[in-house]
Amino acid sequence: MFQKKTYAVFLVLLLMLFTAACSGSKTSAEKKNSETEKSADIAQVKIKDVSYTLPSQYDKSTSDDQLVLKVNVAVKNTGKEPLNVDNMDFTLYQGDTKMSDTDPEDYNEKLQGSTINTDKSVEGNLFFVVDKGEKYELNYTPESYGDKKPKSVTFKIDGKDKKILATADQLQDSAKALSAYIDVLLFGKDNKDFEKITGANKNEIVNDFNESAKDGYLSASGLSSTYADSKALDNIVNGIKAGLSKNSSIQAKTTSISKDEAIVEATIKPVDASSLSDRIEDRVKDYYSKNAGASYEEAVKYALQVYPEEFKKLGPASSEKTVEVKMKKNDIDQWQLDMDDYRAAELVEAFIKE
């Protein structure tokens, strides 16, 4: 019984961790945007926000140390004729170098080409590949009509501005949130940034996880509480946490961000559980040899007793596994795991190797 079900029981137990963990609190917060405004002959341009973001996962032209400067602009037609506006009307320079524009993860975020009538506006984002913390110049040149060349405008952007630099520091918050979930729930560790990053109540999350994990263990194993009382299940949960904390690890890195979603690449060193079923079976056989008159119920209780002991003896696997995980951001920039995404199950499975 234990040999066939140990692995399945373990995976269901881990899945409970995220069922309890994905209902973080959300509260509204007003976001402040810096704003700069300049006028050309036929257009008024506003820079409403500047931030750093990550290159799209589909953009293979950027180097590892480069970021993308995201500039939110609004263009108003102040002329007498319809005005064509396109992202190609904007050019970014870093020093004397013209920087390449790039497409975001979600192409709809980018300023789209459109024609606006007098006194009408269009808003969108511009994306440029840059080196972090440099000085930039954004140039806007309206589309020319007739022989008269329209006036262009230039905005200076300081990449070392504290507000802008703070957006670069936040790019790995989703990865930190995923690691915090693993620390608090799966490894049984204290993570001081957990509530700040995820917006979830740590004590409630841990308590819900422990109860869900115990219920999941009973359900997956087909055992009743007659065989596995609350104390035995607590020992199993704590033993698994202790074993994973000691012999598995995770390295998380945010690789792309699109609006309120992020993809985190998790490189996991799993526990090698290939010998777990045999270990428990050997312990049960030894128990029977020393207790010939033992009942089935007693043997099951003994197996559950030694389960956490044997789990903690497991060592790390010889190879790592890398999976991608989707994270979702709430309205105050806190990140939670997206349980509706199929990759959440892949993350769970990656922590154990048969």
Short mmCIF file of C-alpha atoms in Angstrom, two decimals:
data_model
loop_
_atom_site.label_atom_id
_atom_site.label_comp_id
_atom_site.label_asym_id
_atom_site.label_seq_id
_atom_site.Cartn_x
_atom_site.Cartn_y
_atom_site.Cartn_z
CA MET A 1 0.00 0.00 0.00
CA PHE A 2 2.67 2.50 0.99
CA GLN A 3 4.97 1.60 -1.87
CA LYS A 4 2.40 2.49 -4.52
CA LYS A 5 0.95 5.57 -2.91
CA THR A 6 3.86 7.38 -1.27
CA TYR A 7 4.71 9.56 -4.26
CA ALA A 8 1.08 10.44 -5.07
CA VAL A 9 0.43 11.30 -1.44
CA PHE A 10 3.45 13.59 -1.40
CA LEU A 11 2.37 15.50 -4.49
CA VAL A 12 -1.17 16.01 -3.24
CA LEU A 13 0.25 17.23 0.03
CA LEU A 14 2.33 19.83 -1.78
CA LEU A 15 -0.60 20.91 -3.93
CA MET A 16 -2.49 21.83 -0.77
CA LEU A 17 0.15 24.43 -0.05
CA PHE A 18 -0.91 26.63 -2.94
CA THR A 19 -4.64 26.07 -2.55
CA ALA A 20 -4.39 27.83 0.80
CA ALA A 21 -1.81 30.36 -0.31
CA CYS A 22 -3.38 32.11 -3.25
CA SER A 23 -6.06 34.22 -1.59
CA GLY A 24 -3.89 37.18 -0.55
CA SER A 25 -5.57 40.41 0.52
CA LYS A 26 -6.05 43.30 -1.88
CA THR A 27 -6.49 46.93 -0.96
CA SER A 28 -6.53 49.94 -3.21
CA ALA A 29 -3.78 52.49 -3.33
CA GLU A 30 -3.40 55.68 -5.33
CA LYS A 31 -0.46 55.60 -7.71
CA LYS A 32 1.41 58.83 -8.31
CA ASN A 33 2.73 59.60 -11.78
CA SER A 34 5.39 62.13 -12.59
CA GLU A 35 4.36 64.28 -15.52
CA THR A 36 6.26 66.40 -18.01
CA GLU A 37 4.64 68.37 -20.79
CA LYS A 38 5.94 70.13 -23.91
CA SER A 39 4.34 71.53 -27.05
CA ALA A 40 5.35 71.29 -30.67
CA ASP A 41 3.70 73.30 -33.47
CA ILE A 42 0.83 70.90 -33.93
CA ALA A 43 1.02 68.60 -30.91
CA GLN A 44 1.24 68.64 -27.15
CA VAL A 45 3.16 65.75 -25.59
CA LYS A 46 3.04 64.59 -22.00
CA ILE A 47 5.33 62.05 -20.36
CA LYS A 48 3.01 60.59 -17.74
CA ASP A 49 5.28 57.91 -16.31
CA VAL A 50 8.73 56.38 -16.74
CA SER A 51 9.79 53.00 -15.41
CA TYR A 52 12.12 50.11 -16.04
CA THR A 53 10.75 46.75 -17.10
CA LEU A 54 12.13 43.45 -18.36
CA PRO A 55 12.63 42.59 -22.02
CA SER A 56 10.02 40.33 -23.56
CA GLN A 57 10.88 36.65 -23.35
CA TYR A 58 10.64 36.66 -27.15
CA ASP A 59 13.30 39.36 -27.54
CA LYS A 60 16.63 37.55 -27.87
CA SER A 61 18.62 40.64 -28.90
CA THR A 62 19.15 42.08 -25.41
CA SER A 63 22.09 41.24 -23.17
CA ASP A 64 21.65 39.95 -19.63
CA ASP A 65 22.46 43.28 -17.99
CA GLN A 66 20.09 45.38 -20.11
CA LEU A 67 16.60 46.52 -19.19
CA VAL A 68 13.75 48.14 -21.07
CA LEU A 69 12.76 51.75 -20.44
CA LYS A 70 8.96 52.02 -20.53
CA VAL A 71 7.70 55.54 -21.20
CA ASN A 72 3.98 56.27 -20.96
CA VAL A 73 3.12 59.20 -23.24
CA ALA A 74 0.01 61.10 -24.27
CA VAL A 75 -0.15 63.10 -27.50
CA LYS A 76 -2.80 65.76 -28.13
CA ASN A 77 -3.51 67.27 -31.52
CA THR A 78 -3.25 71.07 -31.16
CA GLY A 79 -3.24 71.73 -34.90
CA LYS A 80 -6.06 72.32 -37.34
CA GLU A 81 -5.72 69.10 -39.34
CA PRO A 82 -5.95 65.43 -38.28
CA LEU A 83 -2.68 64.22 -36.78
CA ASN A 84 -1.13 60.81 -37.37
CA VAL A 85 0.61 59.49 -34.26
CA ASP A 86 2.84 56.43 -34.17
CA ASN A 87 5.50 55.00 -31.87
CA MET A 88 7.99 55.53 -34.71
CA ASP A 89 7.59 59.30 -34.16
CA PHE A 90 9.61 58.86 -30.96
CA THR A 91 13.35 58.26 -30.68
CA LEU A 92 15.38 57.60 -27.54
CA TYR A 93 19.05 58.44 -27.16
CA GLN A 94 21.39 57.23 -24.43
CA GLY A 95 24.18 59.74 -24.65
CA ASP A 96 24.87 60.00 -28.38
CA THR A 97 23.60 56.53 -29.13
CA LYS A 98 20.17 55.89 -30.59
CA MET A 99 18.60 53.05 -28.64
CA SER A 100 16.57 50.27 -30.21
CA ASP A 101 12.86 50.17 -29.64
CA THR A 102 11.35 46.82 -28.69
CA ASP A 103 7.97 45.14 -28.35
CA PRO A 104 6.55 44.34 -24.91
CA GLU A 105 5.24 40.95 -23.80
CA ASP A 106 1.73 42.20 -24.57
CA TYR A 107 1.88 44.12 -27.84
CA ASN A 108 -1.33 45.98 -26.96
CA GLU A 109 0.61 47.90 -24.30
CA LYS A 110 2.58 49.69 -26.99
CA LEU A 111 1.46 53.02 -28.46
CA GLN A 112 -0.49 52.08 -31.56
CA GLY A 113 -0.57 54.08 -34.78
CA SER A 114 -3.71 56.20 -34.99
CA THR A 115 -5.14 59.40 -36.43
CA ILE A 116 -6.58 61.95 -34.02
CA ASN A 117 -8.64 65.03 -34.74
CA THR A 118 -8.06 68.51 -33.34
CA ASP A 119 -8.14 68.68 -29.51
CA LYS A 120 -8.19 64.88 -29.28
CA SER A 121 -5.53 62.75 -27.56
CA VAL A 122 -4.02 59.31 -27.76
CA GLU A 123 -2.04 57.56 -25.01
CA GLY A 124 0.27 54.57 -24.95
CA ASN A 125 3.66 53.20 -23.97
CA LEU A 126 7.03 53.32 -25.67
CA PHE A 127 9.64 50.61 -25.04
CA PHE A 128 13.40 51.01 -25.54
CA VAL A 129 16.32 48.71 -24.71
CA VAL A 130 18.70 50.60 -22.39
CA ASP A 131 21.44 50.32 -19.80
CA LYS A 132 20.08 50.98 -16.33
CA GLY A 133 20.83 54.24 -14.56
CA GLU A 134 21.93 56.30 -17.54
CA LYS A 135 20.72 59.66 -18.86
CA TYR A 136 18.32 59.52 -21.79
CA GLU A 137 16.72 61.93 -24.23
CA LEU A 138 13.33 61.23 -25.77
CA ASN A 139 12.66 63.05 -29.02
CA TYR A 140 9.23 63.46 -30.61
CA THR A 141 8.90 64.65 -34.18
CA PRO A 142 5.35 64.92 -35.54
CA GLU A 143 4.64 63.59 -38.98
CA SER A 144 5.35 66.34 -41.50
CA TYR A 145 2.67 67.84 -43.72
CA GLY A 146 3.51 69.79 -46.86
CA ASP A 147 6.76 71.71 -47.12
CA LYS A 148 6.86 72.96 -43.54
CA LYS A 149 8.83 70.76 -41.18
CA PRO A 150 7.05 70.54 -37.82
CA LYS A 151 8.83 71.42 -34.62
CA SER A 152 10.15 68.53 -32.55
CA VAL A 153 10.40 68.37 -28.78
CA THR A 154 12.95 66.66 -26.55
CA PHE A 155 12.57 65.40 -23.00
CA LYS A 156 15.50 64.67 -20.69
CA ILE A 157 15.05 61.53 -18.58
CA ASP A 158 17.38 60.81 -15.69
CA GLY A 159 17.69 57.06 -15.30
CA LYS A 160 19.23 57.57 -11.85
CA ASP A 161 16.10 59.26 -10.53
CA LYS A 162 15.12 57.49 -7.30
CA LYS A 163 11.56 56.86 -8.43
CA ILE A 164 12.69 55.37 -11.73
CA LEU A 165 15.45 53.28 -10.13
CA ALA A 166 12.92 51.94 -7.63
CA THR A 167 11.01 50.36 -10.50
CA ALA A 168 14.14 48.41 -11.45
CA ASP A 169 14.49 47.14 -7.88
CA GLN A 170 10.89 45.92 -7.99
CA LEU A 171 11.37 43.78 -11.10
CA GLN A 172 12.31 40.73 -9.04
CA ASP A 173 9.50 41.11 -6.48
CA SER A 174 7.46 38.32 -8.08
CA ALA A 175 10.44 35.96 -7.77
CA LYS A 176 10.90 37.03 -4.15
CA ALA A 177 7.21 36.35 -3.54
CA LEU A 178 7.44 32.84 -4.97
CA SER A 179 10.50 32.10 -2.82
CA ALA A 180 8.66 33.49 0.20
CA TYR A 181 5.74 31.11 -0.39
CA ILE A 182 8.15 28.19 -0.55
CA ASP A 183 10.03 29.34 2.57
CA VAL A 184 6.97 29.83 4.74
CA LEU A 185 4.79 26.95 3.59
CA LEU A 186 7.01 24.25 2.15
CA PHE A 187 10.23 24.72 4.10
CA GLY A 188 8.63 25.83 7.37
CA LYS A 189 10.92 28.86 7.58
CA ASP A 190 10.25 32.41 8.69
CA ASN A 191 10.41 34.97 5.89
CA LYS A 192 10.22 38.52 7.23
CA ASP A 193 9.15 39.94 3.86
CA PHE A 194 6.34 37.45 3.23
CA GLU A 195 3.38 39.65 4.13
CA LYS A 196 4.87 42.77 2.55
CA ILE A 197 5.49 41.03 -0.78
CA THR A 198 2.42 38.76 -1.01
CA GLY A 199 -0.23 40.66 0.95
CA ALA A 200 -1.21 37.42 2.68
CA ASN A 201 -1.53 36.88 6.44
CA LYS A 202 1.34 34.56 7.28
CA ASN A 203 -0.22 32.88 10.32
CA GLU A 204 -3.52 32.25 8.56
CA ILE A 205 -1.76 30.93 5.46
CA VAL A 206 0.40 28.51 7.47
CA ASN A 207 -2.53 27.26 9.56
CA ASP A 208 -4.72 26.78 6.48
CA PHE A 209 -1.90 24.99 4.71
CA ASN A 210 -1.23 22.61 7.58
CA GLU A 211 -4.90 21.66 7.86
CA SER A 212 -5.29 21.30 4.08
CA ALA A 213 -2.11 19.26 3.91
CA LYS A 214 -3.36 16.82 6.54
CA ASP A 215 -6.72 16.46 4.80
CA GLY A 216 -4.93 15.94 1.50
CA TYR A 217 -2.73 13.23 2.96
CA LEU A 218 -5.75 11.30 4.25
CA SER A 219 -7.62 11.71 0.99
CA ALA A 220 -4.73 10.63 -1.22
CA SER A 221 -3.74 7.65 0.90
CA GLY A 222 -7.28 6.41 1.39
CA LEU A 223 -6.68 6.18 5.14
CA SER A 224 -9.22 7.20 7.75
CA SER A 225 -8.50 9.23 10.85
CA THR A 226 -8.72 5.93 12.73
CA TYR A 227 -5.27 5.10 11.43
CA ALA A 228 -3.87 8.61 11.22
CA ASP A 229 -4.79 10.88 14.08
CA SER A 230 -4.05 14.61 14.14
CA LYS A 231 -0.75 14.17 15.96
CA ALA A 232 0.53 11.62 13.44
CA LEU A 233 -0.44 13.89 10.56
CA ASP A 234 1.24 16.89 12.20
CA ASN A 235 4.43 14.85 12.45
CA ILE A 236 4.24 13.88 8.78
CA VAL A 237 3.71 17.46 7.63
CA ASN A 238 6.52 18.76 9.84
CA GLY A 239 8.82 15.93 8.75
CA ILE A 240 8.26 16.67 5.07
CA LYS A 241 8.92 20.37 5.66
CA ALA A 242 12.11 19.60 7.56
CA GLY A 243 13.32 17.21 4.86
CA LEU A 244 12.61 19.63 2.03
CA SER A 245 14.14 22.54 3.90
CA LYS A 246 17.34 20.58 4.41
CA ASN A 247 17.68 18.75 1.12
CA SER A 248 15.91 20.77 -1.57
CA SER A 249 16.30 24.34 -2.75
CA ILE A 250 14.89 26.87 -5.18
CA GLN A 251 16.43 29.73 -7.13
CA ALA A 252 13.80 32.07 -8.59
CA LYS A 253 14.25 34.76 -11.24
CA THR A 254 11.61 36.90 -12.91
CA THR A 255 12.15 36.66 -16.66
CA SER A 256 9.25 38.70 -18.05
CA ILE A 257 6.51 41.05 -16.87
CA SER A 258 3.36 42.04 -18.73
CA LYS A 259 0.92 44.38 -16.99
CA ASP A 260 -0.10 42.53 -13.80
CA GLU A 261 1.43 39.16 -14.69
CA ALA A 262 4.99 37.90 -14.40
CA ILE A 263 6.78 34.74 -15.45
CA VAL A 264 9.22 33.46 -12.85
CA GLU A 265 11.85 30.91 -13.77
CA ALA A 266 12.34 28.53 -10.83
CA THR A 267 15.40 26.31 -10.76
CA ILE A 268 14.79 23.58 -8.21
CA LYS A 269 17.10 21.07 -6.59
CA PRO A 270 14.63 18.31 -5.69
CA VAL A 271 14.67 15.66 -3.02
CA ASP A 272 15.54 12.20 -4.30
CA ALA A 273 12.60 10.09 -3.11
CA SER A 274 13.34 7.04 -5.21
CA SER A 275 14.14 5.01 -2.11
CA LEU A 276 11.35 6.26 0.17
CA SER A 277 8.81 3.52 -0.50
CA ASP A 278 11.42 0.79 -0.02
CA ARG A 279 12.63 2.40 3.20
CA ILE A 280 9.15 2.46 4.70
CA GLU A 281 8.37 -1.06 3.49
CA ASP A 282 11.58 -2.35 5.10
CA ARG A 283 10.66 -0.65 8.36
CA VAL A 284 7.19 -2.24 8.32
CA LYS A 285 8.65 -5.71 7.60
CA ASP A 286 11.06 -5.26 10.47
CA TYR A 287 8.17 -4.22 12.69
CA TYR A 288 6.20 -7.35 11.81
CA SER A 289 9.26 -9.56 12.45
CA LYS A 290 9.53 -8.15 15.96
CA ASN A 291 5.78 -7.99 16.58
CA ALA A 292 4.33 -11.13 15.06
CA GLY A 293 0.91 -10.57 16.60
CA ALA A 294 0.60 -6.97 15.42
CA SER A 295 -2.66 -6.02 13.71
CA TYR A 296 -2.96 -4.28 10.37
CA GLU A 297 -4.05 -1.09 12.14
CA GLU A 298 -0.94 -1.17 14.32
CA ALA A 299 1.29 -1.69 11.30
CA VAL A 300 -0.30 1.24 9.48
CA LYS A 301 0.16 3.49 12.49
CA TYR A 302 3.79 2.40 12.70
CA ALA A 303 4.33 3.15 9.00
CA LEU A 304 2.89 6.61 9.47
CA GLN A 305 5.13 7.09 12.48
CA VAL A 306 8.32 6.31 10.56
CA TYR A 307 7.27 8.15 7.39
CA PRO A 308 8.65 11.55 8.56
CA GLU A 309 11.80 9.91 9.90
CA GLU A 310 12.56 8.28 6.59
CA PHE A 311 11.62 11.35 4.59
CA LYS A 312 14.11 13.47 6.50
CA LYS A 313 16.83 10.97 5.60
CA LEU A 314 16.36 11.54 1.87
CA GLY A 315 19.15 13.41 0.13
CA PRO A 316 19.10 15.91 -2.71
CA ALA A 317 18.80 14.66 -6.27
CA SER A 318 21.87 14.81 -8.50
CA SER A 319 20.23 17.09 -11.07
CA GLU A 320 18.15 20.25 -11.08
CA LYS A 321 14.90 20.99 -12.83
CA THR A 322 13.79 24.38 -14.17
CA VAL A 323 10.13 25.31 -14.50
CA GLU A 324 8.29 28.53 -15.31
CA VAL A 325 5.63 29.83 -12.95
CA LYS A 326 3.04 32.55 -13.53
CA MET A 327 2.53 35.13 -10.78
CA LYS A 328 -0.25 37.72 -10.54
CA LYS A 329 0.01 41.20 -9.04
CA ASN A 330 -2.76 42.83 -7.04
CA ASP A 331 -3.55 46.54 -7.07
CA ILE A 332 -0.85 47.46 -4.53
CA ASP A 333 1.98 45.63 -6.29
CA GLN A 334 1.94 42.43 -4.21
CA TRP A 335 2.44 39.12 -5.97
CA GLN A 336 0.56 35.84 -5.63
CA LEU A 337 0.88 32.52 -7.38
CA ASP A 338 -1.56 31.97 -10.24
CA MET A 339 -3.17 28.65 -9.32
CA ASP A 340 -5.26 28.63 -12.51
CA ASP A 341 -2.08 28.27 -14.54
CA TYR A 342 -0.95 24.72 -15.36
CA ARG A 343 2.62 25.59 -14.43
CA ALA A 344 1.78 25.65 -10.72
CA ALA A 345 1.46 21.86 -10.76
CA GLU A 346 4.80 21.58 -12.58
CA LEU A 347 6.42 23.61 -9.82
CA VAL A 348 5.08 21.24 -7.19
CA GLU A 349 6.20 18.12 -9.04
CA ALA A 350 9.69 19.54 -9.48
CA PHE A 351 10.43 19.31 -5.74
CA ILE A 352 10.60 15.51 -5.76
CA LYS A 353 12.36 13.08 -7.98
CA GLU A 354 11.24 9.47 -8.02
#
